[in-house]
CSV table of C-alpha atoms in Angstrom, one decimal:
chain,number,residue,atom,x,y,z
B,1,MET,CA,4.0,16.4,15.5
B,2,SER,CA,5.1,17.7,18.3
B,3,ASP,CA,1.9,20.1,18.8
B,4,THR,CA,-1.3,19.4,20.6
B,5,ILE,CA,-4.4,19.8,17.8
B,6,ALA,CA,-7.8,19.9,18.2
B,7,ALA,CA,-10.9,20.4,16.2
B,8,ILE,CA,-14.7,19.8,15.6
B,9,ALA,CA,-15.1,16.2,14.8
B,10,THR,CA,-18.7,16.6,13.9
B,11,SER,CA,-20.5,18.4,11.5
B,12,LEU,CA,-20.7,22.1,12.5
B,13,ALA,CA,-24.4,22.0,12.4
B,14,ASP,CA,-27.4,22.3,15.3
B,15,GLY,CA,-27.5,18.9,16.4
B,16,ALA,CA,-27.9,16.9,19.2
B,17,VAL,CA,-24.0,16.0,20.4
B,18,SER,CA,-20.9,17.6,19.0
B,19,ILE,CA,-17.4,16.2,19.3
B,20,ILE,CA,-14.6,18.1,20.0
B,21,ARG,CA,-11.0,16.2,19.6
B,22,ILE,CA,-7.7,16.8,21.2
B,23,SER,CA,-4.6,14.8,20.4
B,24,GLY,CA,-0.9,14.9,21.5
B,25,ASP,CA,1.4,14.5,24.0
B,26,ASP,CA,-0.6,17.7,26.2
B,27,ALA,CA,-3.9,16.5,25.2
B,28,ILE,CA,-5.3,15.4,28.9
B,29,GLN,CA,-3.5,18.5,30.6
B,30,VAL,CA,-5.3,20.9,28.0
B,31,ALA,CA,-8.8,19.5,29.0
B,32,ASP,CA,-7.7,19.4,32.6
B,33,THR,CA,-7.6,23.0,32.5
B,34,LEU,CA,-11.2,23.2,31.8
B,35,PHE,CA,-12.8,20.5,32.9
B,36,ASN,CA,-14.6,20.1,36.7
B,37,LYS,CA,-13.1,17.1,37.4
B,38,ASP,CA,-9.3,15.4,37.6
B,39,LEU,CA,-8.7,13.9,33.8
B,40,GLN,CA,-5.1,13.0,35.1
B,41,ALA,CA,-6.5,10.2,37.5
B,42,GLN,CA,-8.6,8.9,35.0
B,43,ALA,CA,-7.8,5.2,33.6
B,44,ALA,CA,-7.7,5.0,29.6
B,45,ASN,CA,-10.8,4.3,27.4
B,46,THR,CA,-13.4,5.8,30.1
B,47,ILE,CA,-16.0,8.7,30.5
B,48,THR,CA,-16.0,11.1,32.7
B,49,TYR,CA,-19.4,13.4,33.5
B,50,GLY,CA,-18.7,17.2,34.7
B,51,PHE,CA,-18.5,20.3,33.5
B,52,ILE,CA,-16.5,22.7,30.8
B,53,ILE,CA,-15.3,25.7,33.3
B,54,ASP,CA,-14.1,28.9,31.4
B,55,PRO,CA,-10.9,29.6,33.1
B,56,ASN,CA,-11.4,33.0,32.8
B,57,ASN,CA,-13.9,33.4,34.9
B,58,GLN,CA,-14.8,30.1,36.2
B,59,GLU,CA,-17.9,30.1,35.2
B,60,ARG,CA,-19.6,26.8,33.7
B,61,VAL,CA,-20.0,26.4,29.8
B,62,ASP,CA,-22.0,23.4,29.2
B,63,GLU,CA,-22.4,19.8,30.7
B,64,VAL,CA,-20.3,17.5,29.1
B,65,LEU,CA,-18.8,13.7,28.7
B,66,VAL,CA,-15.4,13.4,28.0
B,67,SER,CA,-14.1,10.5,26.7
B,68,LEU,CA,-10.1,9.4,27.4
B,69,PHE,CA,-7.8,7.4,25.3
B,70,ARG,CA,-4.2,7.0,26.6
B,71,LYS,CA,-1.4,6.2,23.9
B,72,PRO,CA,-1.0,4.2,22.1
B,73,ARG,CA,-4.1,2.5,22.1
B,74,SER,CA,-6.0,5.4,20.6
B,75,PHE,CA,-7.1,6.3,17.3
B,76,SER,CA,-3.9,8.9,16.4
B,77,GLY,CA,-1.8,6.4,18.7
B,78,GLU,CA,-1.1,9.4,21.0
B,79,ASP,CA,-3.2,10.9,24.0
B,80,VAL,CA,-6.8,11.4,22.7
B,81,ILE,CA,-9.6,13.7,24.5
B,82,GLU,CA,-13.1,13.7,23.0
B,83,ILE,CA,-15.3,16.4,24.7
B,84,ASN,CA,-19.0,15.6,24.2
B,85,CYS,CA,-21.0,18.6,24.5
B,86,HIS,CA,-24.2,19.8,23.3
B,87,GLY,CA,-24.8,20.2,19.7
B,88,GLY,CA,-25.4,23.4,18.8
B,89,ARG,CA,-23.2,25.7,17.0
B,90,PHE,CA,-22.3,28.2,19.3
B,91,ILE,CA,-21.6,26.3,22.3
B,92,THR,CA,-19.5,24.2,20.1
B,93,LYS,CA,-17.4,27.1,18.7
B,94,GLU,CA,-17.0,28.5,22.9
B,95,ILE,CA,-15.8,25.0,23.5
B,96,LEU,CA,-13.3,25.0,20.9
B,97,LYS,CA,-11.9,28.5,21.8
B,98,LEU,CA,-11.1,27.6,24.8
B,99,VAL,CA,-9.2,24.8,24.1
B,100,LEU,CA,-7.1,26.4,21.8
B,101,GLY,CA,-6.7,29.1,24.1
B,102,GLN,CA,-5.1,26.6,26.6
B,103,GLY,CA,-2.8,26.0,24.3
B,104,ALA,CA,-3.7,23.7,21.5
B,105,ARG,CA,-3.5,24.3,17.8
B,106,LEU,CA,-6.3,24.1,15.3
B,107,ALA,CA,-5.6,21.0,13.2
B,108,ASN,CA,-5.1,20.6,9.8
B,109,PRO,CA,-7.5,18.6,7.5
B,110,GLY,CA,-7.1,15.2,7.8
B,111,GLU,CA,-4.3,15.5,10.4
B,112,PHE,CA,-5.8,13.1,13.3
B,113,THR,CA,-5.8,10.5,10.7
B,114,GLN,CA,-2.5,11.7,9.2
B,115,ARG,CA,-1.1,11.3,13.0
B,116,ALA,CA,-2.4,7.8,13.1
B,117,PHE,CA,-0.5,6.9,9.8
B,118,LEU,CA,2.7,8.2,10.7
B,119,ASN,CA,2.6,6.9,14.4
B,120,GLY,CA,2.2,3.1,12.8
B,121,ARG,CA,-1.4,3.1,13.8
B,122,ILE,CA,-3.0,2.3,10.6
B,123,ASP,CA,-0.6,2.1,7.3
B,124,LEU,CA,-1.7,4.2,4.0
B,125,THR,CA,-4.6,2.1,2.9
B,126,GLN,CA,-6.2,2.3,6.2
B,127,ALA,CA,-6.2,5.9,5.9
B,128,GLU,CA,-7.5,6.0,2.8
B,129,SER,CA,-10.1,3.7,3.3
B,130,VAL,CA,-11.0,6.1,6.3
B,131,MET,CA,-11.9,8.8,3.5
B,132,ASP,CA,-13.8,6.2,1.5
B,133,MET,CA,-16.1,5.5,4.5
B,134,ILE,CA,-17.0,8.9,5.0
B,135,GLU,CA,-17.5,9.4,1.0
B,136,ALA,CA,-19.4,6.0,1.0
B,137,GLY,CA,-22.7,6.5,-1.0
B,138,ASP,CA,-24.5,3.1,-0.8
B,139,ARG,CA,-24.0,-0.4,1.1
B,140,LEU,CA,-21.6,-1.9,-0.9
B,141,SER,CA,-18.7,0.9,-0.9
B,142,ALA,CA,-19.5,1.2,2.7
B,143,LYS,CA,-18.5,-2.6,2.6
B,144,MET,CA,-15.3,-2.1,0.9
B,145,ALA,CA,-14.4,1.1,2.9
B,146,LEU,CA,-14.6,-1.2,6.2
B,147,ASN,CA,-12.7,-3.9,4.5
B,148,GLY,CA,-10.0,-1.6,4.0
B,149,ILE,CA,-10.1,-0.2,7.5
B,150,ARG,CA,-9.6,-3.7,8.4
B,151,GLY,CA,-6.1,-3.7,6.8
B,152,SER,CA,-7.1,-6.0,4.0
B,153,VAL,CA,-4.9,-4.3,1.5
B,154,LYS,CA,-1.8,-5.2,3.8
B,155,LYS,CA,-2.8,-8.8,4.0
B,156,LEU,CA,-3.2,-9.1,0.3
B,157,LEU,CA,0.3,-7.4,-0.6
B,158,GLU,CA,2.0,-8.9,2.1
B,159,PRO,CA,2.7,-12.7,0.2
B,160,LEU,CA,3.9,-10.5,-3.2
B,161,ILE,CA,6.2,-8.7,-1.0
B,162,LYS,CA,7.5,-11.5,0.9
B,163,GLN,CA,8.1,-13.4,-2.5
B,164,ILE,CA,9.9,-10.5,-3.9
B,165,LEU,CA,12.0,-10.3,-0.6
B,166,ASP,CA,13.2,-14.0,-1.1
B,167,MET,CA,14.0,-13.2,-5.0
B,168,ILE,CA,16.3,-10.3,-3.9
B,169,ALA,CA,17.9,-11.8,-1.1
B,170,HIS,CA,18.6,-15.3,-3.2
B,171,ILE,CA,20.0,-13.0,-5.9
B,172,GLU,CA,22.5,-10.9,-3.5
B,173,VAL,CA,23.7,-14.4,-2.0
B,174,ASN,CA,24.5,-15.3,-5.3
B,175,ILE,CA,26.2,-12.5,-6.1
B,176,ASP,CA,28.2,-11.7,-2.8
B,177,TYR,CA,29.2,-15.0,-2.0
B,178,PRO,CA,29.4,-17.4,-5.0
B,179,GLU,CA,31.7,-19.4,-3.4
B,180,TYR,CA,29.4,-21.1,-1.2
B,181,THR,CA,27.9,-24.6,-2.4
B,182,ASP,CA,25.5,-25.1,0.0
B,183,ILE,CA,23.2,-22.3,-1.4
B,184,GLU,CA,21.0,-22.9,-4.4
B,185,GLU,CA,22.6,-21.6,-7.5
B,186,LEU,CA,20.1,-18.7,-8.8
B,187,THR,CA,19.9,-19.7,-12.6
B,188,ASP,CA,16.9,-18.9,-15.2
B,189,ASP,CA,14.9,-22.0,-14.7
B,190,VAL,CA,14.5,-21.1,-11.2
B,191,LEU,CA,13.8,-17.5,-10.9
B,192,LEU,CA,11.7,-17.2,-14.3
B,193,PRO,CA,9.0,-19.4,-12.9
B,194,SER,CA,8.9,-17.7,-9.6
B,195,ILE,CA,8.7,-14.4,-11.8
B,196,GLN,CA,5.7,-15.7,-13.6
B,197,GLN,CA,3.6,-17.0,-10.7
B,198,TRP,CA,3.9,-13.6,-9.0
B,199,LEU,CA,2.5,-11.9,-12.1
B,200,THR,CA,-0.2,-14.5,-12.4
B,201,HIS,CA,-1.0,-13.3,-8.8
B,202,ILE,CA,-0.7,-9.5,-9.9
B,203,ASP,CA,-3.1,-10.1,-12.7
B,204,GLU,CA,-5.9,-11.9,-10.6
B,205,ILE,CA,-5.5,-9.1,-8.2
B,206,LEU,CA,-6.0,-6.4,-11.0
B,207,GLN,CA,-8.5,-7.9,-12.2
B,208,ARG,CA,-10.4,-8.1,-9.3
B,209,SER,CA,-9.5,-4.1,-8.3
B,210,ASN,CA,-11.2,-3.0,-11.8
B,211,SER,CA,-14.2,-4.3,-10.0
B,212,GLY,CA,-13.8,-2.6,-6.9
B,213,LYS,CA,-13.3,0.1,-8.8
B,214,ILE,CA,-16.5,0.0,-10.5
B,215,ILE,CA,-18.4,-0.1,-7.3
B,216,LYS,CA,-16.7,2.4,-5.6
B,217,GLU,CA,-17.2,5.0,-8.2
B,218,GLY,CA,-20.1,3.8,-10.3
B,219,VAL,CA,-20.2,3.2,-14.2
B,220,LYS,CA,-20.1,6.1,-16.6
B,221,THR,CA,-23.1,5.4,-18.7
B,222,ALA,CA,-24.8,6.7,-21.9
B,223,ILE,CA,-27.9,6.5,-23.3
B,224,ILE,CA,-27.6,7.0,-27.0
B,225,GLY,CA,-29.9,6.4,-30.0
B,226,LYS,CA,-31.4,8.5,-32.6
B,227,PRO,CA,-33.9,11.3,-32.2
B,228,ASN,CA,-37.2,10.7,-30.3
B,229,VAL,CA,-36.5,7.0,-30.1
B,230,GLY,CA,-37.4,7.6,-26.3
B,231,LYS,CA,-33.9,8.3,-24.3
B,232,SER,CA,-34.9,11.4,-22.2
B,233,SER,CA,-38.1,9.2,-21.1
B,234,LEU,CA,-35.7,6.5,-20.3
B,235,LEU,CA,-33.4,8.7,-17.9
B,236,ASN,CA,-36.8,10.1,-16.6
B,237,ALA,CA,-37.9,6.7,-16.1
B,238,LEU,CA,-34.6,5.3,-14.4
B,239,LEU,CA,-34.3,8.5,-12.2
B,240,GLU,CA,-37.7,8.2,-11.3
B,241,GLU,CA,-38.3,12.4,-11.9
B,242,GLU,CA,-38.8,14.6,-14.7
B,243,LYS,CA,-35.1,15.7,-15.5
B,244,ALA,CA,-35.1,16.0,-19.2
B,245,ILE,CA,-37.6,17.9,-21.6
B,246,VAL,CA,-39.7,15.1,-23.2
B,247,THR,CA,-41.5,16.5,-26.5
B,248,ASP,CA,-42.5,14.5,-29.8
B,249,ILE,CA,-40.3,17.3,-31.5
B,250,GLU,CA,-37.0,15.8,-32.7
B,251,GLY,CA,-33.8,17.2,-31.4
B,252,THR,CA,-35.3,18.6,-28.2
B,253,THR,CA,-32.3,17.0,-26.3
B,254,ARG,CA,-29.1,19.8,-27.3
B,255,ASP,CA,-27.3,19.4,-24.3
B,256,ILE,CA,-26.4,16.6,-21.8
B,257,VAL,CA,-28.6,16.0,-19.3
B,258,GLU,CA,-27.9,13.9,-16.2
B,259,GLY,CA,-28.4,12.0,-13.0
B,260,SER,CA,-27.5,8.7,-11.1
B,261,ILE,CA,-29.0,5.5,-9.6
B,262,HIS,CA,-28.0,3.0,-7.1
B,263,LEU,CA,-29.1,-0.9,-8.2
B,264,GLN,CA,-28.5,-3.4,-6.1
B,265,GLY,CA,-24.8,-3.2,-6.4
B,266,ILE,CA,-23.4,-0.6,-9.0
B,267,THR,CA,-24.2,2.9,-9.3
B,268,LEU,CA,-24.7,4.4,-12.7
B,269,HIS,CA,-23.9,7.5,-13.8
B,270,LEU,CA,-26.7,8.0,-16.4
B,271,ILE,CA,-26.2,10.7,-19.6
B,272,ASP,CA,-28.7,11.7,-21.9
B,273,THR,CA,-27.7,12.4,-25.2
B,274,ALA,CA,-28.4,14.3,-28.2
B,275,GLY,CA,-30.2,12.3,-30.6
B,276,LEU,CA,-27.7,11.4,-33.4
B,277,ARG,CA,-28.6,12.4,-37.1
B,278,GLU,CA,-27.5,14.8,-39.7
B,279,SER,CA,-28.8,18.3,-38.4
B,280,ASP,CA,-28.3,21.7,-39.8
B,281,ASP,CA,-29.0,23.5,-36.3
B,282,LYS,CA,-25.3,24.6,-35.4
B,283,ILE,CA,-26.8,23.8,-31.3
B,284,GLU,CA,-28.1,20.2,-32.3
B,285,GLN,CA,-24.7,20.0,-34.0
B,286,ILE,CA,-22.5,21.0,-30.6
B,287,GLY,CA,-24.7,18.4,-28.9
B,288,ILE,CA,-24.5,15.8,-31.5
B,289,ALA,CA,-20.7,16.2,-31.2
B,290,LYS,CA,-20.5,15.7,-27.5
B,291,THR,CA,-22.7,12.4,-27.9
B,292,ARG,CA,-19.6,11.1,-29.9
B,293,GLN,CA,-17.0,12.1,-27.5
B,294,LEU,CA,-19.3,10.6,-24.8
B,295,ILE,CA,-19.4,7.3,-26.7
B,296,GLU,CA,-15.7,7.2,-26.5
B,297,GLU,CA,-15.3,7.8,-22.7
B,298,ALA,CA,-18.8,6.0,-21.5
B,299,GLN,CA,-17.8,2.5,-19.5
B,300,LEU,CA,-21.2,1.4,-20.5
B,301,ILE,CA,-23.5,2.1,-23.4
B,302,LEU,CA,-27.5,1.9,-23.4
B,303,LEU,CA,-28.5,2.1,-27.0
B,304,VAL,CA,-32.1,2.2,-27.4
B,305,LEU,CA,-34.0,1.6,-30.3
B,306,ASP,CA,-37.8,2.0,-31.5
B,307,ALA,CA,-39.7,-1.7,-31.3
B,308,ASN,CA,-42.4,-0.5,-33.4
B,309,ARG,CA,-40.1,0.6,-36.6
B,310,PRO,CA,-37.5,-1.8,-38.4
B,311,LEU,CA,-33.6,-0.8,-38.2
B,312,ASP,CA,-32.4,2.5,-40.3
B,313,ASP,CA,-29.2,3.0,-41.6
B,314,THR,CA,-28.6,5.4,-38.6
B,315,ASP,CA,-29.6,2.5,-36.1
B,316,TYR,CA,-27.3,0.4,-38.0
B,317,ALA,CA,-24.4,2.9,-37.8
B,318,LEU,CA,-24.8,3.2,-34.0
B,319,LEU,CA,-24.9,-0.6,-33.8
B,320,GLU,CA,-21.4,-0.7,-35.7
B,321,ASP,CA,-19.9,1.9,-33.9
B,322,THR,CA,-20.8,0.7,-30.3
B,323,LYS,CA,-20.2,-2.8,-31.3
B,324,ASP,CA,-16.9,-3.1,-28.9
B,325,LYS,CA,-18.1,-1.2,-26.1
B,326,PRO,CA,-19.9,-2.5,-23.3
B,327,ARG,CA,-23.4,-2.2,-24.0
B,328,LEU,CA,-27.1,-3.0,-23.6
B,329,ILE,CA,-29.5,-2.8,-26.7
B,330,VAL,CA,-32.8,-1.6,-25.3
B,331,TYR,CA,-36.4,-1.7,-27.5
B,332,ASN,CA,-38.8,1.1,-26.6
B,333,LYS,CA,-42.0,1.5,-27.0
B,334,SER,CA,-43.2,-1.9,-25.8
B,335,ASP,CA,-46.4,-0.8,-25.2
B,336,LEU,CA,-47.4,-0.4,-28.8
B,337,LEU,CA,-45.4,-3.8,-29.7
B,338,LYS,CA,-48.1,-7.3,-30.5
B,339,GLN,CA,-45.2,-9.6,-30.1
B,340,GLN,CA,-41.9,-9.6,-28.4
B,341,ASN,CA,-38.7,-11.6,-28.9
B,342,ASN,CA,-37.9,-13.0,-25.5
B,343,GLU,CA,-33.7,-12.8,-25.9
B,344,GLN,CA,-34.3,-9.0,-26.1
B,345,ILE,CA,-34.9,-6.0,-23.5
B,346,TYR,CA,-38.3,-4.2,-24.1
B,347,ILE,CA,-39.4,-1.6,-22.0
B,348,SER,CA,-41.9,1.2,-21.9
B,349,ALA,CA,-39.8,4.1,-21.0
B,350,LYS,CA,-43.0,6.6,-21.2
B,351,GLN,CA,-44.9,4.3,-19.0
B,352,HIS,CA,-42.1,3.9,-16.8
B,353,LYS,CA,-42.2,-0.2,-17.2
B,354,ILE,CA,-38.4,-0.8,-17.4
B,355,ASP,CA,-38.0,-3.8,-15.0
B,356,PRO,CA,-36.7,-5.9,-17.6
B,357,LEU,CA,-33.7,-3.0,-18.1
B,358,LEU,CA,-33.5,-3.4,-14.4
B,359,ASN,CA,-32.8,-7.2,-13.9
B,360,ALA,CA,-30.7,-6.9,-17.2
B,361,LEU,CA,-28.4,-4.4,-15.7
B,362,ASN,CA,-28.3,-6.1,-12.2
B,363,GLU,CA,-27.3,-9.2,-13.8
B,364,TYR,CA,-24.6,-7.6,-16.0
B,365,TYR,CA,-22.8,-6.3,-13.1
B,366,GLU,CA,-23.7,-8.9,-10.5
B,367,GLN,CA,-20.1,-10.8,-11.3
B,368,HIS,CA,-18.6,-7.4,-10.0
B,369,THR,CA,-20.1,-7.8,-6.5
B,370,ALA,CA,-18.4,-11.1,-6.0
B,371,VAL,CA,-15.1,-9.1,-4.9
B,372,LEU,CA,-16.3,-7.7,-1.8
B,373,TYR,CA,-15.8,-10.9,-0.1
B,374,GLU,CA,-12.4,-10.7,-1.3
B,375,PRO,CA,-9.4,-8.4,-0.4
B,376,ILE,CA,-8.8,-5.9,-3.4
B,377,LEU,CA,-7.3,-2.0,-3.9
B,378,ASN,CA,-9.3,0.3,-3.0
B,379,ASN,CA,-8.4,3.3,-5.7
B,380,GLU,CA,-6.6,4.9,-8.7
B,381,ARG,CA,-3.1,5.7,-6.1
B,382,GLN,CA,-3.1,1.9,-5.5
B,383,ILE,CA,-3.5,0.2,-8.9
B,384,GLY,CA,-1.7,2.8,-10.4
B,385,LEU,CA,1.6,1.8,-8.2
B,386,LEU,CA,0.5,-2.1,-8.6
B,387,HIS,CA,0.7,-1.7,-12.3
B,388,ARG,CA,4.1,0.2,-12.4
B,389,ALA,CA,5.2,-3.0,-9.8
B,390,LYS,CA,3.9,-5.7,-12.8
B,391,GLN,CA,6.1,-3.6,-15.6
B,392,HIS,CA,9.1,-4.1,-13.7
B,393,MET,CA,8.7,-7.5,-13.0
B,394,GLU,CA,7.9,-7.9,-16.5
B,395,ASN,CA,10.9,-6.2,-17.7
B,396,ALA,CA,12.9,-8.2,-15.3
B,397,TYR,CA,11.3,-11.6,-16.8
B,398,GLN,CA,12.3,-10.2,-20.5
B,399,ALA,CA,15.9,-9.7,-19.3
B,400,LEU,CA,16.1,-12.7,-17.7
B,401,SER,CA,14.5,-14.5,-21.0
B,402,ASN,CA,17.2,-12.6,-23.0
B,403,GLN,CA,20.2,-13.8,-21.1
B,404,CYS,CA,20.8,-10.6,-19.2
B,405,GLU,CA,22.8,-10.5,-16.0
B,406,ILE,CA,21.0,-11.5,-13.0
B,407,ASP,CA,22.2,-8.7,-10.7
B,408,LEU,CA,21.4,-6.2,-13.5
B,409,VAL,CA,18.0,-7.7,-13.6
B,410,GLN,CA,17.6,-7.3,-9.5
B,411,ILE,CA,17.5,-3.3,-10.0
B,412,ASP,CA,13.9,-3.8,-11.9
B,413,ILE,CA,12.9,-6.7,-8.9
B,414,GLN,CA,13.8,-4.1,-6.0
B,415,GLU,CA,11.9,-1.3,-8.4
B,416,ALA,CA,8.7,-3.5,-8.1
B,417,TYR,CA,9.4,-4.6,-4.3
B,418,ARG,CA,9.6,-0.4,-3.8
B,419,CYS,CA,6.6,0.1,-5.3
B,420,LEU,CA,4.4,-2.4,-3.3
B,421,LYS,CA,5.8,-1.1,-0.1
B,422,GLU,CA,4.6,2.8,-1.5
B,423,ILE,CA,1.1,1.1,-1.4
B,424,LEU,CA,1.0,0.8,1.8
B,425,GLY,CA,3.4,4.2,2.5
B,426,GLU,CA,6.0,2.1,4.3
B,427,TYR,CA,7.9,4.3,1.5
B,428,HIS,CA,6.8,7.5,0.6
B,429,ARG,CA,7.0,11.1,0.0
B,430,GLU,CA,6.1,14.0,2.0
B,431,ASP,CA,4.2,15.8,-1.1
B,432,LEU,CA,1.9,12.9,-1.8
B,433,LEU,CA,1.1,12.8,1.6
B,434,ASP,CA,0.3,16.1,2.2
B,435,THR,CA,-2.0,16.0,-0.9
B,436,LEU,CA,-3.7,13.0,0.5
B,437,PHE,CA,-4.5,13.9,3.7
B,438,ALA,CA,-5.7,17.8,2.9
B,439,ASN,CA,-8.7,16.0,1.1
B,440,PHE,CA,-10.0,14.8,4.4
B,441,CYS,CA,-12.3,17.1,6.3
B,442,LEU,CA,-11.4,18.9,9.2
B,443,GLY,CA,-11.5,17.2,12.9
B,444,LYS,CA,-10.7,13.4,10.8
């Protein structure tokens, strides 16, 4: 934290502009030794035009704009300089080398954001949302990330943290000062309803956060059905490319073929599977075994049936195997059908007439997009810690119901409090921080 760090903050590729970012106590001094104007005299949050000068030979290196941000009102909470230079790879590296030659250290991946967290500029959930914004693949994911950057998770958890602190304080006063008559005696009748209310609020957050996870990560979607029913044609139609081989020969698809599509609010990670049937072909048998495994792992099943043939034993078996899974039943080859049932989804994958399926998918996941207007947790770490907090409070509730002593119950309540603080990074392990920020790109 005492080092002044520097890195290229833009993609290292030929382009119009590149940015070299410097952060630390000596950031302004380091840049001053390379710039033809006095940065120390510049006000905070200003941009200065000038030239980078090589101190070794006093030659001009590049024409630049230098942005200056003084602590604590900067991204990292330290003095920050951003040199906006021409975007060639050579010139960008040359300026970075000059900066490092003046005593700055090359930043580690994510170190600027890590310093912002350690300096109290952002909490851990905001830091994670920065990475989510970088990785966002669609508008809704970006909107979720922006909400997180603005501190939505902290605002969500603060009432829960306060409620737990009130419980802990009340318990400790009752334990340490039982003789005080002006303090309400904390009985099971008082504490149990409070814990129950807290747990109800937690369940609501977890339910919304599951929807947010679906928006952010997408839905693992398996296309299943018996051979030659049109699964590969459906995959190609959804992806709008000929990714899977399509023939009239049964058992053509023996391995897993994958692709992703973005709907109105959800990304589907599609998997075309081998047709399920009895087969003596060892390679096809491996594909069929993979299909059965994917049925267990999939978050959504697209069960494709032939609209022009009566259901057979294989169809009925598939309907039975997937009845407890989220699924949509799709009737393919509607172009050969004279009459359709309006309550069913009919498509012609071969002719790429799949709008009824797309409409059904958008409707199926419409409920999840509502979470964008409410604060939610953004990743597995946060959701996992909230589950742990919930478990500790359930333990406390059960112990109180069994007439356990309140001072023993307090242990679980304090652990629930710690889990909530760990979500925000106000209680953290160094190894966790190192792992988390190591996933960031260099210069962020």
